[in-house]
Amino acid sequence: MPTKRVKRAFKYRFYPTDAQAAELSRTFGCVRKVYNMALAARTEAWTLRQERVNYNATSAMLTAWKKTGELAFLGDVSSVPLQQCLRHLQSAFTNFFAKRAQYPRFKSKKKSRKSAEYTTSGFRFRDGSLTLAKMAEPLDIVWSRPLPEGAEPSTVTVSQDAAGRWFVSLLCEDPSVGALPATDAAVGVDAGLDHLLTLSTGEKITNPRHERKDRERLALAQRRLAKKTKGDGANRAKARRKVARIHARIADRRRDTLHKITTRPVRENQTIVIEDLTVRNMLKNGRLARAISDAAWSEFRSLLEYKADWYGREVVAVDRWFPSSKLCSTCGTLQHKMPLNVRTWTCDSCGTTHDRDVNAAKNLLAAGRAVTACGAGVRPQRSSPGGQSAMKQEALRREP
C-alpha cells in the first residue's frame, strides 16, 4: 500500500522592511479589490442574465481591468496572488453550490483577513531564504522550528493579523507524518467546562480558561477604545491594536493548549470517541456562551480529526442525543433527570456511585465501540438533518 503523502503548513513570524511592508500592503489591497470585483461580476451576471461565470472568465476580466486607466495599479503588484484569489472565489462558489457553505461575501478592509497566496512562480526559496515576487530582499523570518529535510514549498501565504503581526505559511510535504502502528487502545472523551476534557480512563484535563485570565485587561482596553473618536485617527488605531494584541494572546495560548491535548490521545489510541456537540446552538445560552466559546470545542474536534487522519486513527462522533450523562455505565439504567449541578450520583439499580463526567466518557466509549462494530454511520456531519442515527437506536436498546 503506497504511503500517503501529507502536505503540512509551517507558519512563521517575520519582520518586513518598510519597503516590503508597503509592497505587501498594496498586494493585500489589490487582492481584496479583485476578489470583490469578481464576486460582483459573477453575482450580477447570474442575477440579470442567469449566466454562470467561471474562473477562466474572471481571469480574462482581470486582464482587461489592468488595461484600464482606473485599475492600472493592479499591474504594479505580482499577478500570482490576484490569480489565486480568483481561484479561491471559484472554490467558494463550488462549496456554495454543493451546499457546504453560504454564499460568498465581500471582503472588508477593516474586518477581513489580510493575506496573499503565492505559488511557485511567485517566490524563490533557496538555502533557507524566501524571496517573494516584486521584492529584492528575502524576508526576515524567525525560523522557530525547522522545515522537513529537503522540503520544497508548493505555496506560500503571507498574512497580517489585527495586532499588526506578520506571518508566512509554507505548504510542503512532510515525510515524518504517517500512519502509526495499529493498537487496540480506545478512549472516550467528554468535553466540559469545569474540566476541559474527561477521559474514560478517569483522567481529567483542567480547563485553563484563557479568556478569564485576561478579561480585566481586555475590558480596560476596550473601554479606552470606546472613548476614542471614531474614524481613521492614529489614537483610535493605536487603541484598536492594543485590543487586538490581547485577543491574539488569548487565541495563541488557547491554540497551543488544544494542540497539546489533541496530539497525545491520537498517538496513544486507535479509536477516539467524542460527542457530536452542536456548539452553535449551545452558544445561544447567555450564561454559558462566553465559557463555551473559550473552551473552543469545535476547534478541538477539528484538530483531533485531521491529526487522526494523518496518523491512521479513527474518530467516532456519537449522536448528540445519546444520554451519556444519565446512563449508568455499569448496569445500563437510565436516570430520568440529571441537572447540570449534579456532579456525582448513585445508580438506583446497582448502587454504583458515578462521577458525572467520567461516567459520560465511559458511556461514549461503549457506544462508539458498539456502532463501529455494527458498521453504522460513525461520524455524522455537523449540519446533518434531524432523525435518529444508529447510535441513538443502540442507546435505546439498552434502556430497561
CSV table of C-alpha atoms in Angstrom, one decimal:
chain,number,residue,atom,x,y,z
A,1,MET,CA,0.0,0.0,0.0
A,2,PRO,CA,1.6,3.3,-1.0
A,3,THR,CA,2.4,5.8,1.7
A,4,LYS,CA,0.0,8.7,2.0
A,5,ARG,CA,1.7,12.0,1.3
A,6,VAL,CA,0.7,14.7,3.7
A,7,LYS,CA,1.1,18.3,2.9
A,8,ARG,CA,1.6,20.4,6.0
A,9,ALA,CA,1.7,24.2,6.6
A,10,PHE,CA,4.6,25.6,8.6
A,11,LYS,CA,3.8,29.0,9.9
A,12,TYR,CA,6.5,31.5,11.0
A,13,ARG,CA,6.6,35.1,12.1
A,14,PHE,CA,8.7,37.5,10.1
A,15,TYR,CA,9.6,41.2,10.3
A,16,PRO,CA,9.4,43.0,6.9
A,17,THR,CA,11.4,46.1,6.0
A,18,ASP,CA,9.4,49.3,5.3
A,19,ALA,CA,9.6,48.7,1.5
A,20,GLN,CA,8.4,45.1,2.0
A,21,ALA,CA,5.6,46.1,4.3
A,22,ALA,CA,4.4,48.7,1.8
A,23,GLU,CA,4.6,46.2,-1.1
A,24,LEU,CA,2.6,43.6,0.9
A,25,SER,CA,0.0,46.2,2.0
A,26,ARG,CA,-0.5,47.1,-1.7
A,27,THR,CA,-0.8,43.5,-2.6
A,28,PHE,CA,-3.4,42.9,0.2
A,29,GLY,CA,-5.5,45.8,-1.1
A,30,CYS,CA,-5.3,44.6,-4.7
A,31,VAL,CA,-6.3,41.1,-3.7
A,32,ARG,CA,-9.3,42.4,-1.9
A,33,LYS,CA,-10.2,44.7,-4.8
A,34,VAL,CA,-10.0,41.9,-7.4
A,35,TYR,CA,-11.9,39.5,-5.2
A,36,ASN,CA,-14.8,41.9,-4.6
A,37,MET,CA,-15.0,43.0,-8.3
A,38,ALA,CA,-15.0,39.4,-9.5
A,39,LEU,CA,-17.7,38.5,-6.9
A,40,ALA,CA,-19.8,41.5,-8.0
A,41,ALA,CA,-19.4,40.5,-11.7
A,42,ARG,CA,-20.5,36.9,-11.0
A,43,THR,CA,-23.4,37.9,-8.9
A,44,GLU,CA,-24.6,40.5,-11.5
A,45,ALA,CA,-24.3,38.0,-14.3
A,46,TRP,CA,-26.4,35.5,-12.6
A,47,THR,CA,-29.0,38.0,-11.2
A,48,LEU,CA,-29.6,39.8,-14.5
A,49,ARG,CA,-28.8,37.2,-17.2
A,50,GLN,CA,-28.9,33.9,-15.4
A,51,GLU,CA,-25.4,33.4,-16.6
A,52,ARG,CA,-22.7,31.5,-14.7
A,53,VAL,CA,-19.2,33.0,-14.8
A,54,ASN,CA,-16.3,30.6,-14.1
A,55,TYR,CA,-12.7,31.1,-13.1
A,56,ASN,CA,-11.5,31.4,-16.7
A,57,ALA,CA,-13.9,34.3,-17.4
A,58,THR,CA,-12.9,36.2,-14.3
A,59,SER,CA,-9.2,35.7,-15.2
A,60,ALA,CA,-10.0,37.3,-18.6
A,61,MET,CA,-11.8,40.1,-16.8
A,62,LEU,CA,-8.6,40.7,-14.6
A,63,THR,CA,-6.5,41.1,-17.8
A,64,ALA,CA,-9.0,43.7,-19.1
A,65,TRP,CA,-9.1,45.5,-15.8
A,66,LYS,CA,-5.3,46.0,-15.8
A,67,LYS,CA,-5.6,47.8,-19.1
A,68,THR,CA,-8.0,50.4,-17.9
A,69,GLY,CA,-6.8,53.7,-16.5
A,70,GLU,CA,-8.6,53.4,-13.2
A,71,LEU,CA,-7.3,50.0,-12.4
A,72,ALA,CA,-3.9,50.2,-13.9
A,73,PHE,CA,-2.4,49.9,-10.4
A,74,LEU,CA,-3.3,46.2,-10.4
A,75,GLY,CA,-0.3,45.7,-12.6
A,76,ASP,CA,2.1,47.1,-10.1
A,77,VAL,CA,1.9,44.1,-7.8
A,78,SER,CA,2.5,40.4,-8.5
A,79,SER,CA,-0.1,38.8,-10.6
A,80,VAL,CA,0.1,35.5,-8.8
A,81,PRO,CA,-1.8,36.5,-5.6
A,82,LEU,CA,-4.5,38.1,-7.8
A,83,GLN,CA,-5.0,34.9,-9.8
A,84,GLN,CA,-5.0,32.9,-6.6
A,85,CYS,CA,-7.8,35.0,-5.1
A,86,LEU,CA,-9.9,34.2,-8.2
A,87,ARG,CA,-9.3,30.5,-7.6
A,88,HIS,CA,-10.4,30.9,-4.0
A,89,LEU,CA,-13.6,32.6,-5.2
A,90,GLN,CA,-14.2,29.7,-7.6
A,91,SER,CA,-13.8,27.3,-4.6
A,92,ALA,CA,-16.2,29.4,-2.5
A,93,PHE,CA,-18.8,29.1,-5.2
A,94,THR,CA,-18.2,25.4,-5.6
A,95,ASN,CA,-18.8,24.9,-1.9
A,96,PHE,CA,-21.9,27.1,-2.1
A,97,PHE,CA,-23.5,25.1,-4.9
A,98,ALA,CA,-22.6,21.9,-3.1
A,99,LYS,CA,-24.4,23.3,0.0
A,100,ARG,CA,-21.3,23.1,2.1
A,101,ALA,CA,-21.1,26.8,2.7
A,102,GLN,CA,-23.1,30.0,2.4
A,103,TYR,CA,-22.9,32.5,-0.5
A,104,PRO,CA,-19.5,34.2,-0.8
A,105,ARG,CA,-19.3,37.5,1.0
A,106,PHE,CA,-17.4,40.6,0.0
A,107,LYS,CA,-14.0,41.3,1.7
A,108,SER,CA,-13.9,44.2,4.1
A,109,LYS,CA,-10.9,46.5,4.5
A,110,LYS,CA,-11.2,46.5,8.3
A,111,LYS,CA,-12.7,43.1,9.2
A,112,SER,CA,-11.4,40.6,6.6
A,113,ARG,CA,-8.1,38.7,7.0
A,114,LYS,CA,-5.2,40.4,5.2
A,115,SER,CA,-3.5,37.7,3.2
A,116,ALA,CA,-1.9,36.9,-0.2
A,117,GLU,CA,-1.0,33.5,-1.6
A,118,TYR,CA,1.9,32.8,-3.9
A,119,THR,CA,2.5,29.7,-5.9
A,120,THR,CA,5.9,28.5,-7.1
A,121,SER,CA,6.1,31.1,-9.8
A,122,GLY,CA,5.7,33.9,-7.3
A,123,PHE,CA,8.5,33.2,-4.9
A,124,ARG,CA,12.1,31.9,-4.7
A,125,PHE,CA,13.2,29.6,-1.8
A,126,ARG,CA,16.9,28.9,-1.7
A,127,ASP,CA,19.3,28.0,1.2
A,128,GLY,CA,16.7,28.7,3.8
A,129,SER,CA,15.8,32.2,2.5
A,130,LEU,CA,12.4,33.2,1.0
A,131,THR,CA,12.1,36.0,-1.6
A,132,LEU,CA,8.7,37.0,-2.9
A,133,ALA,CA,7.9,38.4,-6.3
A,134,LYS,CA,8.4,42.2,-6.7
A,135,MET,CA,10.9,42.1,-3.8
A,136,ALA,CA,14.7,42.5,-4.0
A,137,GLU,CA,15.5,41.2,-0.5
A,138,PRO,CA,14.4,37.9,1.3
A,139,LEU,CA,12.0,38.1,4.2
A,140,ASP,CA,13.5,38.2,7.7
A,141,ILE,CA,11.8,35.1,9.0
A,142,VAL,CA,12.1,33.8,12.6
A,143,TRP,CA,12.7,30.0,12.0
A,144,SER,CA,11.1,28.8,15.3
A,145,ARG,CA,11.2,25.2,14.0
A,146,PRO,CA,13.0,23.6,11.1
A,147,LEU,CA,11.3,22.6,7.9
A,148,PRO,CA,11.4,18.9,6.9
A,149,GLU,CA,14.7,18.0,5.3
A,150,GLY,CA,14.7,18.7,1.6
A,151,ALA,CA,11.3,20.4,1.8
A,152,GLU,CA,10.2,22.5,-1.3
A,153,PRO,CA,7.2,24.7,-0.5
A,154,SER,CA,4.5,24.5,-3.1
A,155,THR,CA,2.6,27.6,-1.9
A,156,VAL,CA,3.5,30.5,0.4
A,157,THR,CA,0.8,32.5,2.2
A,158,VAL,CA,1.7,35.9,3.7
A,159,SER,CA,-0.7,37.4,6.2
A,160,GLN,CA,-1.0,40.2,8.8
A,161,ASP,CA,-3.3,39.9,11.8
A,162,ALA,CA,-5.3,42.6,13.5
A,163,ALA,CA,-2.4,43.1,16.1
A,164,GLY,CA,-0.1,44.1,13.3
A,165,ARG,CA,2.0,40.9,13.3
A,166,TRP,CA,3.3,39.4,10.0
A,167,PHE,CA,3.2,35.7,9.3
A,168,VAL,CA,4.3,33.5,6.4
A,169,SER,CA,3.0,30.0,6.0
A,170,LEU,CA,4.8,27.5,3.8
A,171,LEU,CA,3.0,24.5,2.5
A,172,CYS,CA,5.2,21.5,1.8
A,173,GLU,CA,5.2,17.7,2.1
A,174,ASP,CA,6.2,16.3,5.5
A,175,PRO,CA,7.6,12.7,5.2
A,176,SER,CA,7.6,12.4,9.0
A,177,VAL,CA,3.8,12.3,9.1
A,178,GLY,CA,2.5,8.8,8.5
A,179,ALA,CA,0.3,6.0,9.9
A,180,LEU,CA,1.3,4.9,13.4
A,181,PRO,CA,1.4,1.2,14.4
A,182,ALA,CA,-2.1,-0.1,15.0
A,183,THR,CA,-3.2,-0.6,18.6
A,184,ASP,CA,-6.3,-1.9,20.3
A,185,ALA,CA,-6.5,1.0,22.7
A,186,ALA,CA,-9.6,3.2,22.6
A,187,VAL,CA,-10.7,6.2,24.7
A,188,GLY,CA,-13.9,8.1,25.3
A,189,VAL,CA,-13.7,11.9,25.6
A,190,ASP,CA,-16.3,14.0,27.3
A,191,ALA,CA,-16.0,17.8,26.8
A,192,GLY,CA,-17.0,20.1,29.6
A,193,LEU,CA,-16.4,23.5,31.3
A,194,ASP,CA,-15.2,22.6,34.8
A,195,HIS,CA,-12.7,20.3,33.2
A,196,LEU,CA,-12.0,20.8,29.5
A,197,LEU,CA,-11.8,17.1,28.8
A,198,THR,CA,-12.6,14.0,30.8
A,199,LEU,CA,-11.3,10.7,29.6
A,200,SER,CA,-12.9,7.3,30.1
A,201,THR,CA,-9.7,6.3,32.0
A,202,GLY,CA,-10.7,8.7,34.7
A,203,GLU,CA,-8.1,11.3,33.8
A,204,LYS,CA,-9.4,14.9,33.8
A,205,ILE,CA,-7.7,17.8,32.0
A,206,THR,CA,-8.2,21.2,33.6
A,207,ASN,CA,-9.8,24.0,31.7
A,208,PRO,CA,-7.2,26.8,31.6
A,209,ARG,CA,-9.9,29.5,30.9
A,210,HIS,CA,-7.5,31.7,29.0
A,211,GLU,CA,-10.1,34.4,28.3
A,212,ARG,CA,-10.9,34.7,32.0
A,213,LYS,CA,-7.3,35.3,32.9
A,214,ASP,CA,-7.1,38.3,30.6
A,215,ARG,CA,-10.7,39.5,31.0
A,216,GLU,CA,-9.8,42.6,33.1
A,217,ARG,CA,-7.0,43.7,30.7
A,218,LEU,CA,-9.3,43.2,27.7
A,219,ALA,CA,-12.2,45.1,29.3
A,220,LEU,CA,-9.9,48.1,30.2
A,221,ALA,CA,-8.5,48.2,26.6
A,222,GLN,CA,-12.0,48.0,25.1
A,223,ARG,CA,-13.2,50.9,27.4
A,224,ARG,CA,-10.3,53.0,26.3
A,225,LEU,CA,-11.0,52.2,22.6
A,226,ALA,CA,-14.7,53.1,23.0
A,227,LYS,CA,-13.7,56.6,24.2
A,228,LYS,CA,-11.6,57.4,21.2
A,229,THR,CA,-13.2,59.4,18.4
A,230,LYS,CA,-14.5,57.2,15.6
A,231,GLY,CA,-12.7,57.3,12.3
A,232,ASP,CA,-9.2,56.6,11.0
A,233,GLY,CA,-7.3,58.6,13.6
A,234,ALA,CA,-4.0,57.5,14.9
A,235,ASN,CA,-5.1,57.3,18.5
A,236,ARG,CA,-8.1,55.1,17.7
A,237,ALA,CA,-5.8,52.8,15.6
A,238,LYS,CA,-3.4,52.5,18.4
A,239,ALA,CA,-6.1,51.6,20.9
A,240,ARG,CA,-7.6,49.1,18.4
A,241,ARG,CA,-4.2,47.4,18.1
A,242,LYS,CA,-4.0,47.1,21.9
A,243,VAL,CA,-7.3,45.3,22.0
A,244,ALA,CA,-6.2,43.1,19.1
A,245,ARG,CA,-3.0,42.1,20.9
A,246,ILE,CA,-4.9,40.9,23.9
A,247,HIS,CA,-7.2,38.9,21.7
A,248,ALA,CA,-4.2,37.4,19.9
A,249,ARG,CA,-2.6,36.5,23.2
A,250,ILE,CA,-5.7,34.6,24.3
A,251,ALA,CA,-6.1,32.9,20.9
A,252,ASP,CA,-2.4,31.8,20.8
A,253,ARG,CA,-2.5,30.3,24.2
A,254,ARG,CA,-5.8,28.5,23.6
A,255,ARG,CA,-4.5,27.1,20.3
A,256,ASP,CA,-1.3,25.9,21.9
A,257,THR,CA,-3.2,24.1,24.6
A,258,LEU,CA,-5.5,22.4,22.1
A,259,HIS,CA,-2.6,21.2,20.1
A,260,LYS,CA,-1.0,19.6,23.1
A,261,ILE,CA,-4.2,17.9,24.4
A,262,THR,CA,-5.2,16.5,20.9
A,263,THR,CA,-1.8,15.1,20.0
A,264,ARG,CA,-1.4,12.6,22.9
A,265,PRO,CA,-4.8,10.8,22.6
A,266,VAL,CA,-4.2,10.4,18.8
A,267,ARG,CA,-0.7,8.9,19.4
A,268,GLU,CA,-1.8,6.5,22.2
A,269,ASN,CA,-5.2,5.3,20.9
A,270,GLN,CA,-6.5,3.7,17.8
A,271,THR,CA,-10.1,5.0,18.3
A,272,ILE,CA,-11.2,8.2,20.0
A,273,VAL,CA,-14.9,8.6,20.7
A,274,ILE,CA,-16.3,12.1,21.2
A,275,GLU,CA,-19.8,13.6,21.3
A,276,ASP,CA,-21.3,15.4,18.3
A,277,LEU,CA,-22.0,18.7,20.0
A,278,THR,CA,-24.0,21.5,18.4
A,279,VAL,CA,-21.8,24.3,19.6
A,280,ARG,CA,-23.6,26.9,17.6
A,281,ASN,CA,-26.9,26.2,19.4
A,282,MET,CA,-25.2,25.9,22.8
A,283,LEU,CA,-23.8,29.5,22.3
A,284,LYS,CA,-27.4,30.8,22.5
A,285,ASN,CA,-27.2,30.2,26.2
A,286,GLY,CA,-26.5,33.7,27.5
A,287,ARG,CA,-25.0,32.5,30.8
A,288,LEU,CA,-22.6,29.9,29.3
A,289,ALA,CA,-21.8,31.4,25.9
A,290,ARG,CA,-18.6,33.1,27.0
A,291,ALA,CA,-17.3,29.9,28.7
A,292,ILE,CA,-18.2,27.7,25.8
A,293,SER,CA,-16.5,30.0,23.3
A,294,ASP,CA,-13.4,30.0,25.5
A,295,ALA,CA,-13.4,26.2,25.6
A,296,ALA,CA,-13.3,26.0,21.8
A,297,TRP,CA,-14.9,22.6,21.4
A,298,SER,CA,-15.3,23.0,17.7
A,299,GLU,CA,-11.6,23.7,17.2
A,300,PHE,CA,-10.7,20.8,19.4
A,301,ARG,CA,-12.7,18.5,17.2
A,302,SER,CA,-11.2,19.9,14.0
A,303,LEU,CA,-7.6,19.4,15.3
A,304,LEU,CA,-8.5,15.9,16.6
A,305,GLU,CA,-10.0,14.8,13.2
A,306,TYR,CA,-7.2,16.0,11.0
A,307,LYS,CA,-4.5,14.5,13.2
A,308,ALA,CA,-6.3,11.2,13.3
A,309,ASP,CA,-6.4,11.3,9.5
A,310,TRP,CA,-2.7,12.0,9.4
A,311,TYR,CA,-1.7,9.1,11.7
A,312,GLY,CA,-4.2,6.5,10.7
A,313,ARG,CA,-6.5,6.7,13.6
A,314,GLU,CA,-10.3,6.8,13.8
A,315,VAL,CA,-12.6,9.5,15.4
A,316,VAL,CA,-16.1,8.3,16.3
A,317,ALA,CA,-18.7,11.0,16.8
A,318,VAL,CA,-21.6,9.9,19.0
A,319,ASP,CA,-25.1,11.2,18.3
A,320,ARG,CA,-25.8,14.4,20.2
A,321,TRP,CA,-29.0,12.9,21.7
A,322,PHE,CA,-27.2,9.9,23.3
A,323,PRO,CA,-27.8,10.2,27.1
A,324,SER,CA,-24.2,9.7,28.1
A,325,SER,CA,-24.6,11.6,31.5
A,326,LYS,CA,-27.8,9.9,32.6
A,327,LEU,CA,-26.9,6.3,31.7
A,328,CYS,CA,-25.2,4.1,34.3
A,329,SER,CA,-22.1,2.7,32.7
A,330,THR,CA,-22.2,-0.3,35.0
A,331,CYS,CA,-25.8,-1.7,34.5
A,332,GLY,CA,-27.2,0.5,31.8
A,333,THR,CA,-30.0,2.0,33.9
A,334,LEU,CA,-31.2,5.4,32.6
A,335,GLN,CA,-31.9,8.1,35.1
A,336,HIS,CA,-34.9,10.3,34.3
A,337,LYS,CA,-33.4,13.7,35.4
A,338,MET,CA,-29.8,14.9,35.7
A,339,PRO,CA,-29.5,18.7,36.3
A,340,LEU,CA,-26.2,20.3,35.5
A,341,ASN,CA,-25.4,21.0,39.1
A,342,VAL,CA,-25.3,17.2,39.9
A,343,ARG,CA,-21.7,16.2,39.5
A,344,THR,CA,-21.8,12.8,41.3
A,345,TRP,CA,-24.8,10.4,41.5
A,346,THR,CA,-25.6,6.9,42.7
A,347,CYS,CA,-27.4,4.4,40.5
A,348,ASP,CA,-30.8,3.3,41.9
A,349,SER,CA,-30.4,-0.2,40.4
A,350,CYS,CA,-26.8,-1.3,41.1
A,351,GLY,CA,-25.8,1.2,43.8
A,352,THR,CA,-22.7,2.4,41.9
A,353,THR,CA,-21.6,5.9,42.6
A,354,HIS,CA,-20.5,7.8,39.5
A,355,ASP,CA,-18.6,10.9,38.7
A,356,ARG,CA,-20.8,12.5,36.1
A,357,ASP,CA,-18.1,13.3,33.6
A,358,VAL,CA,-16.2,10.1,33.9
A,359,ASN,CA,-19.4,8.1,33.6
A,360,ALA,CA,-20.3,10.1,30.4
A,361,ALA,CA,-16.9,9.3,28.9
A,362,LYS,CA,-17.2,5.6,29.6
A,363,ASN,CA,-20.7,5.6,28.0
A,364,LEU,CA,-19.3,7.4,25.0
A,365,LEU,CA,-16.6,4.8,24.6
A,366,ALA,CA,-19.0,1.9,24.9
A,367,ALA,CA,-21.4,3.4,22.4
A,368,GLY,CA,-18.7,4.2,20.0
A,369,ARG,CA,-17.4,0.7,20.0
A,370,ALA,CA,-20.9,-0.7,19.5
A,371,VAL,CA,-21.6,1.5,16.5
A,372,THR,CA,-18.2,0.8,15.0
A,373,ALA,CA,-18.8,-2.9,15.3
A,374,CYS,CA,-22.2,-2.8,13.6
A,375,GLY,CA,-20.8,-0.7,10.8
A,376,ALA,CA,-23.3,2.3,11.1
A,377,GLY,CA,-22.5,5.9,10.5
A,378,VAL,CA,-19.8,6.7,13.0
A,379,ARG,CA,-19.0,10.3,12.0
A,380,PRO,CA,-22.2,12.3,11.4
A,381,GLN,CA,-21.8,15.6,9.8
A,382,ARG,CA,-22.2,18.7,11.9
A,383,SER,CA,-25.0,20.0,9.7
A,384,SER,CA,-26.7,16.6,9.3
A,385,PRO,CA,-30.5,16.7,9.2
A,386,GLY,CA,-32.6,15.5,12.1
A,387,GLY,CA,-33.6,12.0,12.9
A,388,GLN,CA,-32.2,9.1,14.9
A,389,SER,CA,-28.9,7.6,14.0
A,390,ALA,CA,-27.8,4.1,14.7
A,391,MET,CA,-26.1,5.4,17.9
A,392,LYS,CA,-29.4,6.7,19.2
A,393,GLN,CA,-31.1,3.4,18.4
A,394,GLU,CA,-28.3,1.4,20.1
A,395,ALA,CA,-28.8,3.6,23.2
A,396,LEU,CA,-32.5,3.0,23.3
A,397,ARG,CA,-32.0,-0.8,23.2
A,398,ARG,CA,-30.0,-0.5,26.5
A,399,GLU,CA,-32.9,1.1,28.4
A,400,PRO,CA,-34.7,-1.1,31.0
